[in-house]
Amino acid sequence: MTPEAKVADKREAILEATIKVLQQRGLSGLKVEEVARAAEVGKGTVYLYFQDKQDLLKALVEHHALSFYRNVEQIVMQDRPFAERLREVLALRLDFASEWRGSWASVAREAHPGDPSGWLKGLRETYLRLLEVLVRSGQERGEVRRDLDPSLTAAVLDAINPQFELPRQAYLEHLMEVLVKGVGQ
Amino acid sequence: MTPEAKVADKREAILEATIKVLQQRGLSGLKVEEVARAAEVGKGTVYLYFQDKQDLLKALVEHHALSFYRNVEQIVMQDRPFAERLREVLALRLDFASEWRGSWASVAREAHPGDPSGWLKGLRETYLRLLEVLVRSGQERGEVRRDLDPSLTAAVLDAINPQFELPRQAYLEHLMEVLVKGVGQ
């Protein structure tokens, strides 16, 4: 392992430990000591990678958002039917929402005091752009109506409201039923 | 006007003034003095109706949510085609979202310190129940597929994400295009 890979590895281990501590103890119970213990490193090591708790949380949100986008992009770029790819993207989106269980907003607020909405909007737009690429490719394949505006349709496909707890599989099926038929030829 | 109506009237005037001050000065600029000035009453009068700023904000959220639900209910209960009623409900929902422009969450937090999510979830479920009634009536009219679960379909129809700023009319048209075709026979 190169020294660079080692650094990336340790940074990622600390971020993974952070999400574990968050899930177990909530935001109010998140302490750098606990993160260090969960990551099996010294407290000083955490401070080598992150200035403070706020910096750690900001990195956490970006790390998770980026890895979500990478996964979505990988699905979107495949040469497969629109509906199959949409199903996988929506399943990922549901997993993401349930993993964070409503703590996304409070973590974002702590990571970005003041008004985090601009920062979050920037992250969110990446997802909407990927959905837009998916709609366009569905149109090119003749599987999505060409009279639909790709950007507005992407916004409609972003129909998941993570605040609402529903049986995952049944909800996903209904999303697919309505959305795929709704955009179809 | 009866004394009861007068009280309700003054209370409502103070709440309307509060939303005006909120829109002009934001949450950080919201002061009871300003609200009193905008409502053309004395500061003491505000305290006759509301304990403090937090109580005022809690009443504001509930007042606006309830008046939104009343309007939605009125539309849902009409004996008219499903698609027409859905369009009107979604238009109301878009107006509601744009009126609050992302300040809903921060107002809710200030109105209900700690974790406002349970309180907000309760408010939100009223809206989902009304959408469910709409879906059932669409099914009874033969305009919505009977194989769709009304509660899950209501959640799918709750597709509006208020954080995202889109041209209102075009977005509404796309929602209608996708959702009405998606749930239709």
XYZ file of N, CA and C in Angstrom, chain A:
555
model
N 0.851 -1.209 0.000
C 0.000 0.000 0.000
C 0.882 1.254 0.000
N 0.591 2.175 -0.900
C 1.373 3.412 -0.946
C 1.022 4.268 0.269
N 1.918 5.187 0.639
C 1.583 6.073 1.780
C 0.292 6.847 1.530
N 0.049 7.260 0.276
C -1.185 7.999 -0.038
C -2.410 7.128 0.214
N -2.321 5.863 -0.209
C -3.451 4.956 -0.018
C -3.696 4.714 1.464
N -2.592 4.624 2.229
C -2.708 4.440 3.675
C -3.446 5.608 4.317
N -3.080 6.829 3.895
C -3.727 8.028 4.438
C -5.218 8.009 4.114
N -5.546 7.720 2.841
C -6.954 7.686 2.423
C -7.704 6.616 3.213
N -7.001 5.503 3.432
C -7.571 4.390 4.158
C -7.910 4.754 5.599
N -6.995 5.394 6.273
C -7.211 5.766 7.676
C -8.297 6.827 7.779
N -8.272 7.777 6.843
C -9.298 8.818 6.819
C -10.679 8.173 6.676
N -10.764 7.217 5.765
C -12.041 6.554 5.527
C -12.473 5.736 6.741
N -11.501 5.091 7.394
C -11.816 4.306 8.594
C -12.408 5.213 9.677
N -11.843 6.413 9.814
C -12.356 7.361 10.818
C -13.771 7.803 10.451
N -14.015 8.048 9.171
C -15.362 8.458 8.739
C -16.370 7.327 8.952
N -15.953 6.101 8.664
C -16.860 4.962 8.887
C -17.156 4.795 10.380
N -16.141 5.020 11.202
C -16.353 4.950 12.655
C -17.308 6.052 13.111
N -17.198 7.209 12.481
C -18.074 8.335 12.850
C -19.532 7.988 12.606
N -19.802 7.389 11.456
C -21.203 7.058 11.169
C -21.700 5.984 12.150
N -20.827 5.069 12.528
C -21.210 4.036 13.501
C -21.577 4.688 14.846
N -20.712 5.591 15.302
C -20.974 6.278 16.583
C -22.264 7.097 16.493
N -22.445 7.765 15.362
C -23.669 8.557 15.140
C -24.914 7.681 15.260
N -24.863 6.516 14.630
C -26.032 5.630 14.641
C -26.303 5.088 16.039
N -25.220 4.846 16.803
C -25.400 4.280 18.135
C -25.766 5.321 19.178
N -25.157 6.496 19.091
C -25.309 7.462 20.183
C -25.987 8.764 19.769
N -26.250 8.912 18.482
C -26.870 10.155 18.043
C -25.865 11.289 18.005
N -26.309 12.394 17.469
C -25.413 13.536 17.271
C -24.912 14.096 18.605
N -25.791 14.119 19.607
C -25.385 14.700 20.899
C -24.353 13.815 21.591
N -24.349 12.518 21.261
C -23.381 11.608 21.874
C -22.104 11.451 21.066
N -22.012 12.169 19.973
C -20.829 12.036 19.112
C -19.662 12.847 19.685
N -18.643 12.128 20.167
C -17.446 12.802 20.697
C -16.230 12.257 19.957
N -15.234 13.116 19.781
C -14.040 12.696 19.044
C -13.395 11.476 19.725
N -13.425 11.434 21.059
C -12.878 10.273 21.792
C -13.569 8.976 21.353
N -14.883 9.044 21.245
C -15.649 7.852 20.860
C -15.313 7.419 19.440
N -15.179 8.410 18.567
C -14.840 8.107 17.175
C -13.472 7.433 17.110
N -12.509 7.985 17.866
C -11.155 7.430 17.881
C -11.192 5.984 18.380
N -11.955 5.737 19.455
C -12.070 4.394 20.007
C -12.662 3.441 18.956
N -13.747 3.879 18.297
C -14.407 3.015 17.310
C -13.510 2.750 16.102
N -12.669 3.729 15.765
C -11.778 3.563 14.605
C -10.466 2.884 15.005
N -10.308 2.635 16.314
C -9.084 2.023 16.853
C -7.836 2.826 16.503
N -7.963 4.132 16.705
C -6.800 5.024 16.566
C -6.788 5.942 17.791
N -5.686 6.661 17.973
C -5.622 7.620 19.074
C -6.425 8.867 18.733
N -6.835 9.606 19.783
C -7.587 10.841 19.570
C -6.783 11.826 18.718
N -5.450 11.844 18.964
C -4.569 12.739 18.207
C -4.588 12.427 16.723
N -4.750 11.156 16.391
C -4.775 10.757 14.972
C -5.991 11.364 14.258
N -7.130 11.371 14.974
C -8.320 11.982 14.377
C -8.028 13.441 14.020
N -7.316 14.123 14.948
C -7.017 15.543 14.701
C -5.953 15.753 13.626
N -5.251 14.686 13.236
C -4.331 14.792 12.093
C -5.130 14.946 10.802
N -6.320 14.339 10.782
C -7.118 14.313 9.553
C -8.226 15.365 9.543
N -8.701 15.705 10.743
C -9.834 16.630 10.830
C -9.570 17.667 11.918
N -9.843 18.936 11.590
C -9.582 20.025 12.543
C -10.360 19.851 13.840
N -11.652 19.596 13.699
C -12.522 19.506 14.875
C -13.761 18.702 14.495
N -14.698 18.633 15.418
C -15.897 17.827 15.209
C -16.695 18.337 14.001
N -16.751 19.656 13.874
C -17.477 20.248 12.746
C -16.858 19.825 11.405
N -15.532 19.882 11.355
C -14.808 19.501 10.143
C -15.028 18.014 9.832
N -15.056 17.210 10.876
C -15.296 15.771 10.728
C -16.691 15.517 10.153
N -17.686 16.246 10.666
C -19.062 16.049 10.191
C -19.225 16.524 8.753
N -18.560 17.631 8.419
C -18.626 18.134 7.045
C -18.027 17.093 6.091
N -16.880 16.544 6.477
C -16.241 15.514 5.650
C -17.134 14.286 5.538
N -17.829 13.969 6.642
C -18.708 12.798 6.655
C -19.845 12.946 5.642
N -20.500 14.101 5.674
C -21.617 14.351 4.757
C -21.125 14.290 3.313
N -19.988 14.934 3.046
C -19.488 14.952 1.668
C -19.033 13.569 1.216
N -18.389 12.847 2.111
C -17.923 11.495 1.797
C -19.103 10.596 1.432
N -20.161 10.662 2.252
C -21.308 9.796 1.992
C -22.091 10.231 0.769
N -22.231 11.545 0.606
C -22.930 12.039 -0.580
C -22.150 11.628 -1.834
N -20.836 11.828 -1.815
C -20.043 11.510 -3.008
C -20.073 10.021 -3.315
N -20.016 9.190 -2.290
C -20.008 7.763 -2.605
C -21.394 7.342 -3.109
N -22.455 7.986 -2.609
C -23.795 7.756 -3.156
C -23.857 8.161 -4.637
N -23.332 9.335 -4.948
C -23.366 9.810 -6.346
C -22.565 8.912 -7.268
N -21.417 8.438 -6.773
C -20.600 7.538 -7.608
C -21.386 6.274 -7.940
N -22.077 5.732 -6.931
C -22.881 4.530 -7.171
C -24.023 4.799 -8.145
N -24.682 5.960 -7.972
C -25.787 6.313 -8.871
C -25.247 6.474 -10.297
N -24.116 7.164 -10.416
C -23.549 7.411 -11.741
C -23.210 6.101 -12.452
N -22.668 5.175 -11.694
C -22.300 3.873 -12.264
C -23.528 3.168 -12.853
N -24.649 3.266 -12.145
C -25.887 2.636 -12.643
C -26.420 3.381 -13.870
N -26.447 4.717 -13.749
C -27.021 5.537 -14.824
C -26.283 5.303 -16.142
N -24.955 5.130 -16.062
C -24.149 5.059 -17.278
C -24.218 3.703 -17.983
N -24.891 2.734 -17.367
C -24.962 1.408 -17.997
C -25.915 1.398 -19.187
N -25.606 0.525 -20.149
C -26.427 0.410 -21.352
C -27.516 -0.643 -21.102
N -28.491 -0.260 -20.267
C -29.562 -1.191 -19.878
C -30.892 -0.437 -19.893
N -32.024 -1.173 -19.878
C -33.330 -0.499 -19.935
C -33.478 0.561 -18.840
N -34.159 1.621 -19.204
C -34.419 2.734 -18.296
C -35.022 2.258 -16.970
N -36.059 1.427 -17.049
C -36.787 1.029 -15.834
C -35.891 0.261 -14.864
N -35.044 -0.605 -15.395
C -34.121 -1.360 -14.537
C -33.181 -0.426 -13.788
N -32.641 0.533 -14.536
C -31.697 1.465 -13.903
C -32.410 2.367 -12.897
N -33.628 2.822 -13.258
C -34.377 3.670 -12.322
C -34.635 2.913 -11.019
N -35.039 1.657 -11.143
C -35.304 0.864 -9.940
C -34.073 0.809 -9.035
N -32.913 0.571 -9.638
C -31.693 0.472 -8.819
C -31.317 1.806 -8.193
N -31.508 2.878 -8.955
C -31.203 4.211 -8.408
C -32.151 4.522 -7.238
N -33.446 4.239 -7.416
C -34.404 4.522 -6.345
C -34.139 3.654 -5.122
N -33.726 2.418 -5.344
C -33.396 1.547 -4.211
C -32.211 2.117 -3.430
N -31.190 2.582 -4.157
C -30.036 3.221 -3.497
C -30.475 4.459 -2.708
N -31.377 5.232 -3.328
C -31.842 6.469 -2.694
C -32.606 6.151 -1.406
N -33.409 5.091 -1.440
C -34.134 4.677 -0.235
C -33.169 4.205 0.850
N -32.149 3.441 0.448
C -31.154 2.981 1.420
C -30.447 4.167 2.059
N -30.074 5.115 1.220
C -29.382 6.310 1.709
C -30.256 7.023 2.737
N -31.536 7.194 2.382
C -32.455 7.889 3.289
C -32.624 7.121 4.591
N -32.710 5.798 4.491
C -32.973 5.060 5.731
C -31.712 4.965 6.581
N -30.543 4.934 5.939
C -29.296 4.915 6.705
C -29.178 6.164 7.574
N -29.637 7.288 7.045
C -29.473 8.551 7.770
C -30.672 8.881 8.656
N -31.766 8.187 8.443
C -32.956 8.334 9.290
C -33.202 9.700 9.893
N -33.318 10.660 9.050
C -33.690 11.984 9.545
C -32.582 12.714 10.275
N -31.380 12.088 10.394
C -30.313 12.817 11.083
C -29.500 13.663 10.103
N -29.769 13.490 8.815
C -29.045 14.237 7.774
C -29.084 15.745 8.040
N -30.294 16.271 8.282
C -30.443 17.719 8.443
C -29.704 18.221 9.677
N -29.792 17.496 10.787
C -29.139 18.003 11.991
C -27.623 17.862 11.891
N -27.156 16.786 11.244
C -25.711 16.651 11.025
C -25.230 17.774 10.107
N -26.001 18.048 9.060
C -25.619 19.108 8.113
C -25.545 20.454 8.822
N -26.485 20.680 9.735
C -26.520 21.954 10.464
C -25.293 22.100 11.347
N -24.917 21.010 11.975
C -23.736 21.049 12.853
C -22.458 21.149 12.017
N -22.481 20.533 10.828
C -21.303 20.544 9.963
C -21.120 21.914 9.308
N -22.219 22.617 9.158
C -22.197 23.865 8.393
C -23.081 24.878 9.110
N -22.585 25.395 10.261
C -23.449 26.260 11.078
C -23.883 27.481 10.279
N -24.946 28.078 10.721
C -25.529 29.190 9.966
C -26.555 28.577 9.059
N -26.372 28.737 7.770
C -27.359 28.214 6.839
C -26.733 27.178 5.911
N -26.978 25.889 6.171
C -26.363 24.859 5.327
C -27.094 24.652 4.003
N -28.161 25.420 3.743
C -29.028 25.057 2.616
C -28.321 25.179 1.262
N -27.458 26.190 1.096
C -26.743 26.347 -0.167
C -25.809 25.179 -0.423
N -25.106 24.801 0.616
C -24.161 23.679 0.532
C -24.913 22.384 0.193
N -26.035 22.137 0.906
C -26.819 20.928 0.657
C -27.435 20.944 -0.734
N -27.877 22.122 -1.163
C -28.478 22.251 -2.487
C -27.462 21.868 -3.564
N -26.220 22.293 -3.360
C -25.156 21.943 -4.297
C -24.981 20.426 -4.386
N -24.986 19.774 -3.227
C -24.842 18.315 -3.206
C -26.026 17.651 -3.924
N -27.228 18.163 -3.608
C -28.452 17.616 -4.152
C -28.537 17.726 -5.675
N -27.994 18.833 -6.184
C -28.090 19.047 -7.629
C -27.307 18.010 -8.421
N -26.256 17.477 -7.814
C -25.507 16.409 -8.476
C -26.436 15.221 -8.745
N -27.231 14.891 -7.757
C -28.173 13.767 -7.896
C -29.204 14.055 -8.985
N -29.728 15.284 -8.976
C -30.735 15.639 -9.981
C -30.151 15.622 -11.386
N -28.891 16.022 -11.521
C -28.251 15.990 -12.850
C -28.100 14.554 -13.339
N -27.789 13.637 -12.417
C -27.664 12.230 -12.803
C -29.022 11.661 -13.224
N -30.083 12.038 -12.500
C -31.431 11.595 -12.898
C -31.781 12.142 -14.281
N -31.334 13.355 -14.543
C -31.601 13.975 -15.844
C -30.902 13.194 -16.961
N -29.664 12.780 -16.716
C -28.936 11.954 -17.688
C -29.697 10.646 -17.932
N -30.227 10.077 -16.855
C -31.005 8.843 -16.967
C -32.253 9.049 -17.836
N -32.959 10.146 -17.618
C -34.163 10.437 -18.410
C -33.799 10.593 -19.887
N -32.738 11.352 -20.161
C -32.316 11.543 -21.557
C -31.977 10.215 -22.214
N -31.291 9.351 -21.476
C -30.913 8.073 -22.098
C -32.161 7.216 -22.297
N -33.132 7.311 -21.395
C -34.411 6.620 -21.593
C -35.129 7.126 -22.835
N -35.030 8.435 -23.066
C -35.644 9.012 -24.267
C -34.939 8.526 -25.522
N -33.600 8.482 -25.470
C -32.838 8.014 -26.637
C -33.142 6.554 -26.959
N -33.382 5.766 -25.906
C -33.717 4.357 -26.099
C -35.168 4.174 -26.522
N -35.947 5.251 -26.560
C -37.360 5.142 -26.922
C -38.218 4.593 -25.785
N -37.703 4.644 -24.562
C -38.452 4.085 -23.428
C -39.135 5.157 -22.603
N -38.738 6.397 -22.815
C -39.348 7.526 -22.097
C -39.861 8.507 -23.146
N -41.059 9.034 -22.893
C -41.661 9.975 -23.843
C -40.726 11.148 -24.126
N -40.603 11.499 -25.390
C -39.697 12.570 -25.771
C -40.254 13.962 -25.488
N -41.574 14.032 -25.220
C -42.149 15.354 -24.949
C -41.915 15.803 -23.499
N -41.308 14.958 -22.694
C -41.046 15.359 -21.309
C -39.714 16.099 -21.212
N -39.719 17.186 -20.490
C -38.474 17.921 -20.253
C -37.598 17.124 -19.276
N -36.340 16.822 -19.676
C -35.519 15.939 -18.828
C -35.260 16.501 -17.430
N -35.048 17.805 -17.332
C -34.702 18.353 -16.024
C -35.917 18.352 -15.084
N -37.078 18.727 -15.624
C -38.288 18.724 -14.798
C -38.712 17.297 -14.459
N -38.513 16.383 -15.403
C -38.866 14.992 -15.140
C -37.947 14.399 -14.075
N -36.675 14.777 -14.133
C -35.738 14.346 -13.077
C -36.253 14.786 -11.709
N -36.750 16.013 -11.639
C -37.274 16.517 -10.363
C -38.491 15.716 -9.917
N -39.317 15.280 -10.872
C -40.488 14.475 -10.524
C -40.038 13.082 -10.043
N -39.006 12.543 -10.694
C -38.515 11.211 -10.296
C -37.857 11.248 -8.913
N -37.442 12.415 -8.499
C -36.853 12.584 -7.169
C -37.981 12.637 -6.142
N -38.848 11.620 -6.193
C -40.122 11.688 -5.481
C -40.037 11.153 -4.072
N -38.867 10.746 -3.662
C -38.778 10.058 -2.368
C -38.706 11.054 -1.225
N -39.592 10.868 -0.280
C -39.554 11.726 0.888
C -39.071 10.931 2.093
N -37.791 11.119 2.418
C -37.158 10.258 3.409
C -37.737 10.398 4.808
N -38.501 11.481 5.070
C -39.031 11.637 6.419
C -40.081 10.582 6.712
N -40.624 10.032 5.628
C -41.766 9.152 5.799
C -41.313 7.703 5.818
N -41.648 7.007 6.897
C -41.215 5.618 7.028
C -42.275 4.689 6.432
N -41.867 3.973 5.407
C -42.795 3.067 4.733
C -42.110 1.727 4.556
N -42.905 0.642 4.405
C -42.265 -0.645 4.092
C -41.481 -0.487 2.794
N -40.177 -0.674 2.880
C -39.269 -0.304 1.803
C -39.644 -0.905 0.454
N -39.806 -2.229 0.433
C -39.993 -2.901 -0.847
C -41.337 -2.511 -1.484
N -42.377 -2.441 -0.657
C -43.707 -2.094 -1.175
C -43.715 -0.654 -1.696
N -43.034 0.220 -0.993
C -42.962 1.620 -1.429
C -42.206 1.722 -2.757
N -41.097 0.998 -2.831
C -40.299 0.993 -4.071
C -41.139 0.482 -5.250
N -41.914 -0.579 -5.008
C -42.758 -1.120 -6.078
C -43.774 -0.075 -6.555
N -44.356 0.653 -5.601
C -45.348 1.661 -5.990
C -44.705 2.834 -6.728
N -43.533 3.222 -6.271
C -42.813 4.265 -7.005
C -42.599 3.823 -8.445
N -42.140 2.574 -8.609
C -41.860 2.063 -9.947
C -43.139 1.993 -10.781
N -44.206 1.454 -10.187
C -45.494 1.335 -10.875
C -45.925 2.683 -11.450
N -45.902 3.686 -10.567
C -46.428 4.993 -10.966
C -45.450 5.726 -11.878
N -44.179 5.736 -11.506
C -43.232 6.569 -12.252
C -42.915 5.982 -13.621
N -42.682 4.682 -13.702
C -42.305 4.091 -14.988
C -43.475 4.168 -15.961
N -44.676 3.845 -15.466
C -45.843 3.980 -16.348
C -46.038 5.460 -16.716
N -45.801 6.314 -15.743
C -46.016 7.750 -15.958
C -45.111 8.362 -17.007
N -43.864 7.920 -17.088
C -42.949 8.517 -18.072
C -42.898 7.695 -19.361
N -43.532 6.524 -19.351
C -43.396 5.597 -20.487
C -44.098 6.063 -21.740
N -43.776 5.405 -22.842
C -44.385 5.714 -24.153
C -45.871 5.392 -24.140
